[in-house]
PDB file of C-alpha atoms in Angstrom:
ATOM      1  CA  MET A 254      21.076 -24.534  -5.253  1.00 76.00           C
ATOM      2  CA  SER A 255      18.179 -22.607  -6.865  1.00 88.00           C
ATOM      3  CA  ILE A 256      16.341 -19.900  -5.035  1.00 90.00           C
ATOM      4  CA  PHE A 257      13.177 -21.999  -4.982  1.00 91.00           C
ATOM      5  CA  GLU A 258      15.054 -24.875  -3.348  1.00 92.00           C
ATOM      6  CA  SER A 259      16.430 -22.457  -0.817  1.00 92.00           C
ATOM      7  CA  ILE A 260      12.884 -21.165  -0.109  1.00 93.00           C
ATOM      8  CA  GLY A 261      11.614 -24.652   0.516  1.00 93.00           C
ATOM      9  CA  LYS A 262      14.524 -25.571   2.686  1.00 93.00           C
ATOM     10  CA  SER A 263      14.276 -22.325   4.646  1.00 93.00           C
ATOM     11  CA  ILE A 264      10.819 -23.415   5.703  1.00 93.00           C
ATOM     12  CA  TYR A 265      11.837 -26.980   6.683  1.00 92.00           C
ATOM     13  CA  SER A 266      15.207 -28.687   6.411  1.00 90.00           C
ATOM     14  CA  PRO A 267      17.145 -29.366   9.592  1.00 89.00           C
ATOM     15  CA  SER A 268      20.313 -30.280   7.745  1.00 89.00           C
ATOM     16  CA  TYR A 269      20.034 -27.017   5.749  1.00 91.00           C
ATOM     17  CA  TYR A 270      19.873 -25.017   8.995  1.00 90.00           C
ATOM     18  CA  ALA A 271      22.883 -26.919  10.229  1.00 87.00           C
ATOM     19  CA  HIS A 272      25.034 -25.181   7.571  1.00 87.00           C
ATOM     20  CA  ILE A 273      23.564 -21.695   7.575  1.00 90.00           C
ATOM     21  CA  LYS A 274      25.690 -20.297  10.417  1.00 85.00           C
ATOM     22  CA  ASP A 275      28.832 -21.434   8.708  1.00 86.00           C
ATOM     23  CA  GLU A 276      28.130 -19.494   5.470  1.00 89.00           C
ATOM     24  CA  ARG A 277      28.881 -15.793   4.783  1.00 92.00           C
ATOM     25  CA  LEU A 278      26.269 -13.403   6.109  1.00 92.00           C
ATOM     26  CA  SER A 279      26.146 -11.820   2.647  1.00 92.00           C
ATOM     27  CA  ALA A 280      24.858 -15.180   1.268  1.00 93.00           C
ATOM     28  CA  SER A 281      21.898 -15.040   3.576  1.00 94.00           C
ATOM     29  CA  PHE A 282      21.210 -11.393   2.732  1.00 94.00           C
ATOM     30  CA  SER A 283      21.385 -12.293  -0.932  1.00 94.00           C
ATOM     31  CA  TYR A 284      18.873 -15.000  -0.260  1.00 95.00           C
ATOM     32  CA  PHE A 285      16.455 -12.603   1.475  1.00 95.00           C
ATOM     33  CA  VAL A 286      16.777  -9.973  -1.305  1.00 95.00           C
ATOM     34  CA  SER A 287      15.965 -12.612  -3.908  1.00 95.00           C
ATOM     35  CA  LEU A 288      12.985 -13.829  -1.880  1.00 95.00           C
ATOM     36  CA  ALA A 289      11.753 -10.234  -1.512  1.00 94.00           C
ATOM     37  CA  ILE A 290      12.017  -9.627  -5.263  1.00 95.00           C
ATOM     38  CA  ILE A 291      10.228 -12.833  -6.224  1.00 95.00           C
ATOM     39  CA  VAL A 292       7.471 -12.293  -3.682  1.00 93.00           C
ATOM     40  CA  SER A 293       7.053  -8.643  -4.749  1.00 93.00           C
ATOM     41  CA  LEU A 294       6.779  -9.739  -8.440  1.00 94.00           C
ATOM     42  CA  VAL A 295       4.099 -12.318  -7.497  1.00 92.00           C
ATOM     43  CA  ALA A 296       2.146  -9.778  -5.419  1.00 90.00           C
ATOM     44  CA  THR A 297       2.387  -7.161  -8.165  1.00 91.00           C
ATOM     45  CA  ALA A 298       1.145  -9.617 -10.797  1.00 91.00           C
ATOM     46  CA  ALA A 299      -1.792 -10.725  -8.596  1.00 88.00           C
ATOM     47  CA  ILE A 300      -2.854  -7.180  -7.669  1.00 86.00           C
ATOM     48  CA  THR A 301      -2.413  -5.917 -11.214  1.00 87.00           C
ATOM     49  CA  ILE A 302      -4.559  -8.735 -12.713  1.00 86.00           C
ATOM     50  CA  ARG A 303      -7.300  -7.942 -10.299  1.00 82.00           C
ATOM     51  CA  VAL A 304      -7.192  -4.089 -10.263  1.00 82.00           C
ATOM     52  CA  LEU A 305      -5.896  -3.013 -13.661  1.00 78.00           C
ATOM     53  CA  PRO A 306      -8.922  -3.992 -15.817  1.00 77.00           C
ATOM     54  CA  LEU A 307     -11.205  -2.028 -13.524  1.00 73.00           C
ATOM     55  CA  ALA A 308      -8.756   0.888 -13.501  1.00 70.00           C
ATOM     56  CA  LYS A 309      -8.520   0.841 -17.273  1.00 70.00           C
ATOM     57  CA  THR A 310     -12.362   0.914 -17.630  1.00 71.00           C
ATOM     58  CA  THR A 311     -12.576   3.769 -15.033  1.00 66.00           C
ATOM     59  CA  LEU A 312      -9.976   5.862 -16.917  1.00 66.00           C
ATOM     60  CA  GLN A 313     -11.728   5.291 -20.272  1.00 65.00           C
ATOM     61  CA  ASN A 314     -15.020   6.430 -18.768  1.00 63.00           C
ATOM     62  CA  LEU A 315     -13.510   9.243 -16.701  1.00 64.00           C
ATOM     63  CA  GLY A 316     -13.779  11.957 -19.330  1.00 65.00           C
ATOM     64  CA  PRO A 317     -17.426  11.426 -20.335  1.00 70.00           C
ATOM     65  CA  GLU A 318     -18.442  10.858 -16.729  1.00 68.00           C
ATOM     66  CA  VAL A 319     -16.824  14.103 -15.487  1.00 72.00           C
ATOM     67  CA  VAL A 320     -18.337  16.168 -18.253  1.00 74.00           C
ATOM     68  CA  GLU A 321     -21.752  14.556 -17.743  1.00 75.00           C
ATOM     69  CA  ARG A 322     -21.636  15.336 -13.987  1.00 78.00           C
ATOM     70  CA  PHE A 323     -20.851  19.024 -14.571  1.00 81.00           C
ATOM     71  CA  PRO A 324     -24.245  20.760 -14.826  1.00 81.00           C
ATOM     72  CA  GLU A 325     -25.061  21.922 -18.347  1.00 82.00           C
ATOM     73  CA  GLY A 326     -25.035  25.690 -18.626  1.00 84.00           C
ATOM     74  CA  LEU A 327     -23.214  26.216 -15.334  1.00 86.00           C
ATOM     75  CA  VAL A 328     -20.429  28.742 -15.412  1.00 89.00           C
ATOM     76  CA  VAL A 329     -18.137  29.070 -12.378  1.00 89.00           C
ATOM     77  CA  THR A 330     -16.061  32.224 -12.230  1.00 89.00           C
ATOM     78  CA  ILE A 331     -13.061  32.775  -9.953  1.00 88.00           C
ATOM     79  CA  LYS A 332     -11.945  36.390  -9.866  1.00 88.00           C
ATOM     80  CA  ASN A 333      -9.828  38.068  -7.161  1.00 86.00           C
ATOM     81  CA  GLN A 334     -10.037  34.878  -5.085  1.00 84.00           C
ATOM     82  CA  GLN A 335     -13.843  35.037  -5.041  1.00 87.00           C
ATOM     83  CA  VAL A 336     -16.082  32.345  -6.480  1.00 88.00           C
ATOM     84  CA  SER A 337     -19.363  33.095  -8.278  1.00 88.00           C
ATOM     85  CA  THR A 338     -21.761  31.211 -10.509  1.00 88.00           C
ATOM     86  CA  ASN A 339     -24.317  32.184 -13.117  1.00 88.00           C
ATOM     87  CA  VAL A 340     -27.146  30.371 -11.274  1.00 86.00           C
ATOM     88  CA  SER A 341     -29.075  31.136  -8.149  1.00 85.00           C
ATOM     89  CA  GLY A 342     -28.719  28.994  -5.058  1.00 83.00           C
ATOM     90  CA  ALA A 343     -26.498  25.925  -4.441  1.00 86.00           C
ATOM     91  CA  VAL A 344     -25.283  23.714  -7.245  1.00 88.00           C
ATOM     92  CA  ALA A 345     -24.396  20.069  -6.693  1.00 85.00           C
ATOM     93  CA  ILE A 346     -22.021  17.892  -8.722  1.00 83.00           C
ATOM     94  CA  PRO A 347     -22.996  14.268  -7.862  1.00 83.00           C
ATOM     95  CA  PHE A 348     -20.960  11.053  -7.755  1.00 71.00           C
ATOM     96  CA  ASN A 349     -23.730   9.134  -9.517  1.00 59.00           C
ATOM     97  CA  LEU A 350     -21.850   5.801  -9.397  1.00 52.00           C
ATOM     98  CA  GLY A 351     -24.890   3.696  -9.812  1.00 48.00           C
ATOM     99  CA  THR A 352     -25.096   0.509  -7.773  1.00 43.00           C
ATOM    100  CA  THR A 353     -22.237   0.344  -5.364  1.00 46.00           C
ATOM    101  CA  THR A 354     -21.426  -1.147  -1.945  1.00 45.00           C
ATOM    102  CA  LEU A 355     -19.375   1.914  -1.069  1.00 53.00           C
ATOM    103  CA  ASN A 356     -20.847   4.142   1.554  1.00 63.00           C
ATOM    104  CA  LEU A 357     -20.247   7.446  -0.265  1.00 69.00           C
ATOM    105  CA  PRO A 358     -22.063  10.798  -0.050  1.00 77.00           C
ATOM    106  CA  THR A 359     -24.504  11.654  -2.754  1.00 80.00           C
ATOM    107  CA  ASN A 360     -22.474  14.526  -4.084  1.00 83.00           C
ATOM    108  CA  PHE A 361     -18.838  15.116  -4.773  1.00 82.00           C
ATOM    109  CA  LEU A 362     -19.057  18.872  -4.691  1.00 86.00           C
ATOM    110  CA  VAL A 363     -21.661  21.474  -3.659  1.00 89.00           C
ATOM    111  CA  ILE A 364     -21.059  25.079  -4.718  1.00 88.00           C
ATOM    112  CA  ASP A 365     -22.900  27.694  -2.649  1.00 89.00           C
ATOM    113  CA  THR A 366     -21.611  31.177  -3.165  1.00 87.00           C
ATOM    114  CA  GLU A 367     -24.633  32.987  -1.733  1.00 86.00           C
ATOM    115  CA  ASN A 368     -24.722  31.701   1.861  1.00 85.00           C
ATOM    116  CA  PRO A 369     -22.018  31.625   4.605  1.00 86.00           C
ATOM    117  CA  PHE A 370     -20.769  28.155   5.550  1.00 86.00           C
ATOM    118  CA  ASP A 371     -22.993  26.314   7.957  1.00 84.00           C
ATOM    119  CA  GLU A 372     -22.234  22.801   9.339  1.00 86.00           C
ATOM    120  CA  THR A 373     -25.910  21.801   9.249  1.00 87.00           C
ATOM    121  CA  ARG A 374     -26.169  22.826   5.585  1.00 86.00           C
ATOM    122  CA  PHE A 375     -22.978  20.865   4.852  1.00 86.00           C
ATOM    123  CA  ARG A 376     -24.354  17.718   6.474  1.00 86.00           C
ATOM    124  CA  ASN A 377     -27.691  18.037   4.698  1.00 86.00           C
ATOM    125  CA  ALA A 378     -25.888  18.424   1.419  1.00 85.00           C
ATOM    126  CA  SER A 379     -24.393  14.884   1.700  1.00 85.00           C
ATOM    127  CA  THR A 380     -21.172  15.984  -0.023  1.00 86.00           C
ATOM    128  CA  VAL A 381     -17.415  15.437   0.129  1.00 85.00           C
ATOM    129  CA  LEU A 382     -16.512  19.030  -0.694  1.00 87.00           C
ATOM    130  CA  TYR A 383     -18.453  22.244  -0.037  1.00 88.00           C
ATOM    131  CA  LEU A 384     -17.396  25.445  -1.845  1.00 88.00           C
ATOM    132  CA  THR A 385     -18.467  28.849  -0.671  1.00 88.00           C
ATOM    133  CA  LYS A 386     -17.481  32.148  -2.312  1.00 86.00           C
ATOM    134  CA  ASP A 387     -14.002  32.125  -0.790  1.00 85.00           C
ATOM    135  CA  THR A 388     -13.406  28.801   1.106  1.00 86.00           C
ATOM    136  CA  LEU A 389     -13.383  25.064   0.380  1.00 88.00           C
ATOM    137  CA  TYR A 390     -14.613  22.696   3.110  1.00 88.00           C
ATOM    138  CA  GLY A 391     -14.335  18.964   3.192  1.00 86.00           C
ATOM    139  CA  ALA A 392     -15.246  15.949   5.263  1.00 79.00           C
ATOM    140  CA  ASN A 393     -12.332  14.097   6.897  1.00 77.00           C
ATOM    141  CA  GLU A 394     -11.994  10.375   7.738  1.00 74.00           C
ATOM    142  CA  ASP A 395     -13.204  10.969  11.332  1.00 75.00           C
ATOM    143  CA  GLY A 396     -16.456  12.512  10.212  1.00 74.00           C
ATOM    144  CA  GLY A 397     -15.351  16.067  11.004  1.00 79.00           C
ATOM    145  CA  ILE A 398     -15.068  19.076   8.709  1.00 85.00           C
ATOM    146  CA  GLU A 399     -11.804  20.658   7.551  1.00 85.00           C
ATOM    147  CA  GLN A 400     -11.311  24.067   5.992  1.00 85.00           C
ATOM    148  CA  SER A 401      -8.780  24.490   3.232  1.00 80.00           C
ATOM    149  CA  GLU A 402      -5.898  26.865   3.542  1.00 73.00           C
ATOM    150  CA  LYS A 403      -6.007  29.997   1.525  1.00 71.00           C
ATOM    151  CA  VAL A 404      -4.387  29.375  -1.872  1.00 64.00           C
ATOM    152  CA  GLU A 405      -3.708  31.935  -4.573  1.00 75.00           C
ATOM    153  CA  ILE A 406      -5.800  30.897  -7.560  1.00 78.00           C
ATOM    154  CA  PRO A 407      -5.527  32.763 -10.877  1.00 84.00           C
ATOM    155  CA  ASP A 408      -8.690  34.206 -12.361  1.00 85.00           C
ATOM    156  CA  VAL A 409     -10.505  31.553 -14.450  1.00 89.00           C
ATOM    157  CA  THR A 410     -13.906  30.777 -15.891  1.00 89.00           C
ATOM    158  CA  ILE A 411     -15.000  27.165 -15.775  1.00 88.00           C
ATOM    159  CA  ASP A 412     -17.792  25.570 -17.836  1.00 86.00           C
ATOM    160  CA  ARG A 413     -18.290  22.281 -19.644  1.00 84.00           C
ATOM    161  CA  ALA A 414     -16.040  23.327 -22.492  1.00 85.00           C
ATOM    162  CA  THR A 415     -13.258  24.227 -20.046  1.00 86.00           C
ATOM    163  CA  VAL A 416     -13.603  20.827 -18.245  1.00 83.00           C
ATOM    164  CA  LEU A 417     -13.504  19.040 -21.569  1.00 82.00           C
ATOM    165  CA  ARG A 418     -10.345  20.902 -22.585  1.00 83.00           C
ATOM    166  CA  TRP A 419      -8.626  20.118 -19.303  1.00 81.00           C
ATOM    167  CA  LEU A 420      -9.480  16.412 -19.667  1.00 78.00           C
ATOM    168  CA  GLY A 421      -8.007  16.463 -23.179  1.00 77.00           C
ATOM    169  CA  GLU A 422      -4.764  17.844 -21.749  1.00 78.00           C
ATOM    170  CA  LEU A 423      -4.763  15.196 -19.050  1.00 78.00           C
ATOM    171  CA  THR A 424      -5.367  12.243 -21.350  1.00 74.00           C
ATOM    172  CA  PRO A 425      -1.691  11.639 -22.316  1.00 76.00           C
ATOM    173  CA  ILE A 426      -0.779  11.601 -18.651  1.00 76.00           C
ATOM    174  CA  LEU A 427      -3.630   9.287 -17.708  1.00 73.00           C
ATOM    175  CA  THR A 428      -2.413   6.695 -20.237  1.00 75.00           C
ATOM    176  CA  TRP A 429       0.747   6.292 -18.131  1.00 81.00           C
ATOM    177  CA  LEU A 430      -1.146   5.672 -14.896  1.00 80.00           C
ATOM    178  CA  PRO A 431      -1.458   1.863 -15.382  1.00 80.00           C
ATOM    179  CA  PHE A 432       2.379   1.609 -15.887  1.00 85.00           C
ATOM    180  CA  ILE A 433       2.992   3.871 -12.899  1.00 87.00           C
ATOM    181  CA  PHE A 434       0.530   1.756 -10.866  1.00 86.00           C
ATOM    182  CA  VAL A 435       2.426  -1.432 -11.613  1.00 89.00           C
ATOM    183  CA  PHE A 436       5.796  -0.007 -10.562  1.00 92.00           C
ATOM    184  CA  ALA A 437       4.263   1.608  -7.466  1.00 92.00           C
ATOM    185  CA  VAL A 438       2.795  -1.756  -6.356  1.00 90.00           C
ATOM    186  CA  PHE A 439       6.083  -3.476  -6.865  1.00 93.00           C
ATOM    187  CA  PHE A 440       8.130  -1.031  -4.898  1.00 94.00           C
ATOM    188  CA  ALA A 441       5.500  -0.816  -2.220  1.00 91.00           C
ATOM    189  CA  ALA A 442       5.553  -4.590  -1.813  1.00 90.00           C
ATOM    190  CA  LEU A 443       9.392  -4.539  -1.742  1.00 93.00           C
ATOM    191  CA  TRP A 444       9.340  -1.797   0.898  1.00 93.00           C
ATOM    192  CA  LEU A 445       6.875  -3.719   3.112  1.00 88.00           C
ATOM    193  CA  ILE A 446       8.931  -6.814   2.944  1.00 90.00           C
ATOM    194  CA  SER A 447      12.149  -4.873   3.734  1.00 91.00           C
ATOM    195  CA  LEU A 448      10.532  -3.771   6.974  1.00 89.00           C
ATOM    196  CA  VAL A 449      10.733  -7.393   8.088  1.00 90.00           C
ATOM    197  CA  LEU A 450      14.462  -6.762   8.497  1.00 91.00           C
ATOM    198  CA  LEU A 451      13.672  -4.553  11.480  1.00 91.00           C
ATOM    199  CA  GLU A 452      11.707  -7.329  13.054  1.00 90.00           C
ATOM    200  CA  LEU A 453      14.657  -9.644  12.661  1.00 93.00           C
ATOM    201  CA  LEU A 454      16.761  -7.485  14.912  1.00 93.00           C
ATOM    202  CA  LEU A 455      14.533  -8.651  17.755  1.00 94.00           C
ATOM    203  CA  ALA A 456      14.103 -12.116  16.250  1.00 93.00           C
ATOM    204  CA  ALA A 457      17.840 -12.639  16.209  1.00 94.00           C
ATOM    205  CA  LEU A 458      18.037 -11.709  19.898  1.00 94.00           C
ATOM    206  CA  VAL A 459      15.291 -14.184  20.827  1.00 94.00           C
ATOM    207  CA  ILE A 460      16.902 -16.926  18.739  1.00 93.00           C
ATOM    208  CA  MET A 461      20.287 -16.303  20.392  1.00 93.00           C
ATOM    209  CA  LEU A 462      18.818 -16.501  23.886  1.00 93.00           C
ATOM    210  CA  THR A 463      16.812 -19.544  23.002  1.00 91.00           C
ATOM    211  CA  SER A 464      19.855 -21.304  21.602  1.00 88.00           C
ATOM    212  CA  ARG A 465      21.842 -20.558  24.787  1.00 88.00           C
ATOM    213  CA  ILE A 466      18.966 -21.943  26.977  1.00 86.00           C
ATOM    214  CA  ARG A 467      19.194 -25.108  24.884  1.00 82.00           C
ATOM    215  CA  GLY A 468      22.958 -25.355  25.312  1.00 80.00           C
ATOM    216  CA  GLU A 469      23.929 -24.010  21.907  1.00 79.00           C
ATOM    217  CA  SER A 470      26.433 -21.230  21.352  1.00 80.00           C
ATOM    218  CA  LEU A 471      24.964 -18.996  18.668  1.00 88.00           C
ATOM    219  CA  SER A 472      26.302 -15.457  18.401  1.00 91.00           C
ATOM    220  CA  TYR A 473      23.973 -12.651  17.561  1.00 94.00           C
ATOM    221  CA  LYS A 474      25.401 -12.445  14.017  1.00 93.00           C
ATOM    222  CA  GLU A 475      24.695 -16.176  13.539  1.00 92.00           C
ATOM    223  CA  SER A 476      21.221 -15.759  14.994  1.00 93.00           C
ATOM    224  CA  TYR A 477      20.442 -12.875  12.616  1.00 94.00           C
ATOM    225  CA  GLN A 478      21.718 -14.907   9.714  1.00 94.00           C
ATOM    226  CA  ILE A 479      19.471 -17.820  10.664  1.00 94.00           C
ATOM    227  CA  SER A 480      16.482 -15.433  11.071  1.00 95.00           C
ATOM    228  CA  LEU A 481      16.937 -14.229   7.471  1.00 95.00           C
ATOM    229  CA  HIS A 482      15.923 -17.717   6.425  1.00 95.00           C
ATOM    230  CA  ALA A 483      13.530 -18.535   9.250  1.00 94.00           C
ATOM    231  CA  VAL A 484      11.323 -15.575   8.405  1.00 93.00           C
ATOM    232  CA  THR A 485      10.578 -17.086   4.926  1.00 94.00           C
ATOM    233  CA  LEU A 486       7.213 -18.491   5.886  1.00 91.00           C
ATOM    234  CA  ARG A 487       6.114 -15.246   7.464  1.00 90.00           C
ATOM    235  CA  VAL A 488       6.962 -13.398   4.236  1.00 91.00           C
ATOM    236  CA  LEU A 489       5.064 -15.952   2.081  1.00 90.00           C
ATOM    237  CA  LEU A 490       1.968 -16.019   4.302  1.00 86.00           C
ATOM    238  CA  GLY A 491       2.005 -12.279   4.505  1.00 84.00           C
ATOM    239  CA  THR A 492       1.928 -12.090   0.745  1.00 85.00           C
ATOM    240  CA  VAL A 493      -0.963 -14.516   0.495  1.00 83.00           C
ATOM    241  CA  ALA A 494      -2.843 -12.422   3.032  1.00 80.00           C
ATOM    242  CA  VAL A 495      -2.359  -9.177   1.008  1.00 77.00           C
ATOM    243  CA  ILE A 496      -3.460 -10.673  -2.332  1.00 78.00           C
ATOM    244  CA  GLY A 497      -6.165 -12.835  -0.774  1.00 71.00           C
ATOM    245  CA  PRO A 498      -9.466 -11.765   0.813  1.00 66.00           C
ATOM    246  CA  GLY A 499      -9.391  -8.277   2.316  1.00 58.00           C
ATOM    247  CA  PHE A 500      -9.990  -9.452   5.873  1.00 54.00           C
ATOM    248  CA  LEU A 501      -6.637 -11.305   5.833  1.00 59.00           C
ATOM    249  CA  ALA A 502      -4.664  -8.148   5.151  1.00 59.00           C
ATOM    250  CA  ALA A 503      -4.492  -7.382   8.943  1.00 62.00           C
ATOM    251  CA  PHE A 504      -2.414 -10.530   9.262  1.00 62.00           C
ATOM    252  CA  VAL A 505       0.545  -8.749   7.694  1.00 63.00           C
ATOM    253  CA  PHE A 506       0.585  -5.973  10.394  1.00 66.00           C
ATOM    254  CA  MET A 507       0.287  -8.253  13.455  1.00 74.00           C
ATOM    255  CA  PRO A 508       3.003  -7.079  15.910  1.00 73.00           C
ATOM    256  CA  PHE A 509       5.990  -9.340  16.430  1.00 83.00           C
ATOM    257  CA  LEU A 510       4.593 -11.868  13.929  1.00 83.00           C
ATOM    258  CA  GLY A 511       8.036 -12.154  12.221  1.00 85.00           C
ATOM    259  CA  VAL A 512       9.652 -12.739  15.561  1.00 90.00           C
ATOM    260  CA  ALA A 513       7.255 -15.471  16.575  1.00 91.00           C
ATOM    261  CA  MET A 514       7.300 -17.298  13.242  1.00 90.00           C
ATOM    262  CA  SER A 515      11.063 -17.063  12.979  1.00 92.00           C
ATOM    263  CA  LEU A 516      11.451 -18.596  16.422  1.00 92.00           C
ATOM    264  CA  ILE A 517       8.986 -21.384  15.553  1.00 92.00           C
ATOM    265  CA  ILE A 518      10.791 -22.228  12.298  1.00 93.00           C
ATOM    266  CA  PHE A 519      14.161 -22.120  14.123  1.00 92.00           C
ATOM    267  CA  TRP A 520      12.907 -24.451  16.870  1.00 92.00           C
ATOM    268  CA  ILE A 521      11.400 -26.933  14.454  1.00 91.00           C
ATOM    269  CA  ASN A 522      14.518 -27.135  12.286  1.00 90.00           C
ATOM    270  CA  THR A 523      16.987 -27.322  15.245  1.00 86.00           C
ATOM    271  CA  SER A 524      14.933 -29.322  17.756  1.00 79.00           C
ATOM    272  CA  GLU A 525      17.438 -32.160  17.646  1.00 63.00           C
ATOM    273  CA  SER A 526      20.487 -29.968  18.163  1.00 50.00           C
ATOM    274  CA  LEU A 527      21.074 -29.978  14.404  1.00 43.00           C
ATOM    275  CA  LEU A 528      23.011 -26.733  14.441  1.00 44.00           C
ATOM    276  CA  HIS A 529      26.081 -28.898  13.972  1.00 48.00           C
ATOM    277  CA  LYS A 530      26.962 -29.740  10.348  1.00 42.00           C
ATOM    278  CA  LYS A 531      25.203 -32.524   8.588  1.00 43.00           C
ATOM    279  CA  ASN A 532      25.842 -34.151   5.273  1.00 45.00           C
ATOM    280  CA  GLU A 533      24.149 -31.795   2.880  1.00 47.00           C
ATOM    281  CA  THR A 534      25.511 -29.396   0.352  1.00 48.00           C
ATOM    282  CA  PRO A 535      26.031 -25.969   1.807  1.00 50.00           C
ATOM    283  CA  ILE A 536      24.324 -22.800   0.523  1.00 52.00           C
ATOM    284  CA  GLN A 537      25.659 -21.849  -2.872  1.00 52.00           C
TER     285      GLN A 537
END
């Protein structure tokens, strides 16, 4: 039996469920691993097709954009852990992303080496990062302000030429980012699906108790084995939610969703006491 036939029968096939408990537990684990790999590949392909072209364009424009944002003629000097510039007053390095729906501050970095840090000045600067002569401040996700820890920074002078040189050194690394992204998405998807196995510890208990209430005699091992198949629909719907519209993503993280859906699938496929063998080929 192919994996795709097993996926279909794991969603609905009473006679298929009649044989599951009589097979080796390793066969059901093998099925779940195959399902996880297939679903992870589909999710990776869908996310990559949607994100990679934008990421590629962003990386291509990154160098010119960064250099353009760095004010012409600005020289930032770090010496003895103290920051200074060759201009008077605060200097802003903007995001300048054009038309965007993102609610971002106007500036990425404001450098003010003449004045001590002041929260009001930080808020008015509309920036993510605020650098004084010796400390870096940043806005956190909660709207607060965090101060960076003291870090030993070697003496350095930064101007447009320096930024351009650094970007040139980073270019070979940046070309690998799309490939790293693809592998990262795949393993992240695989990891998320593997977490379902934890849900099945509870799902197996619920299935075992439900089967006993119905007069069946499933052990915990048999119940867990059945849950490895019964959770199929939850995995598939979770994947659709992730690669679909953003508001559906919360569907994946609903508590006890795997338990509830596994129980529903188990009930539907065994509602006529079909845990006893029927005339269908066992799992291969």
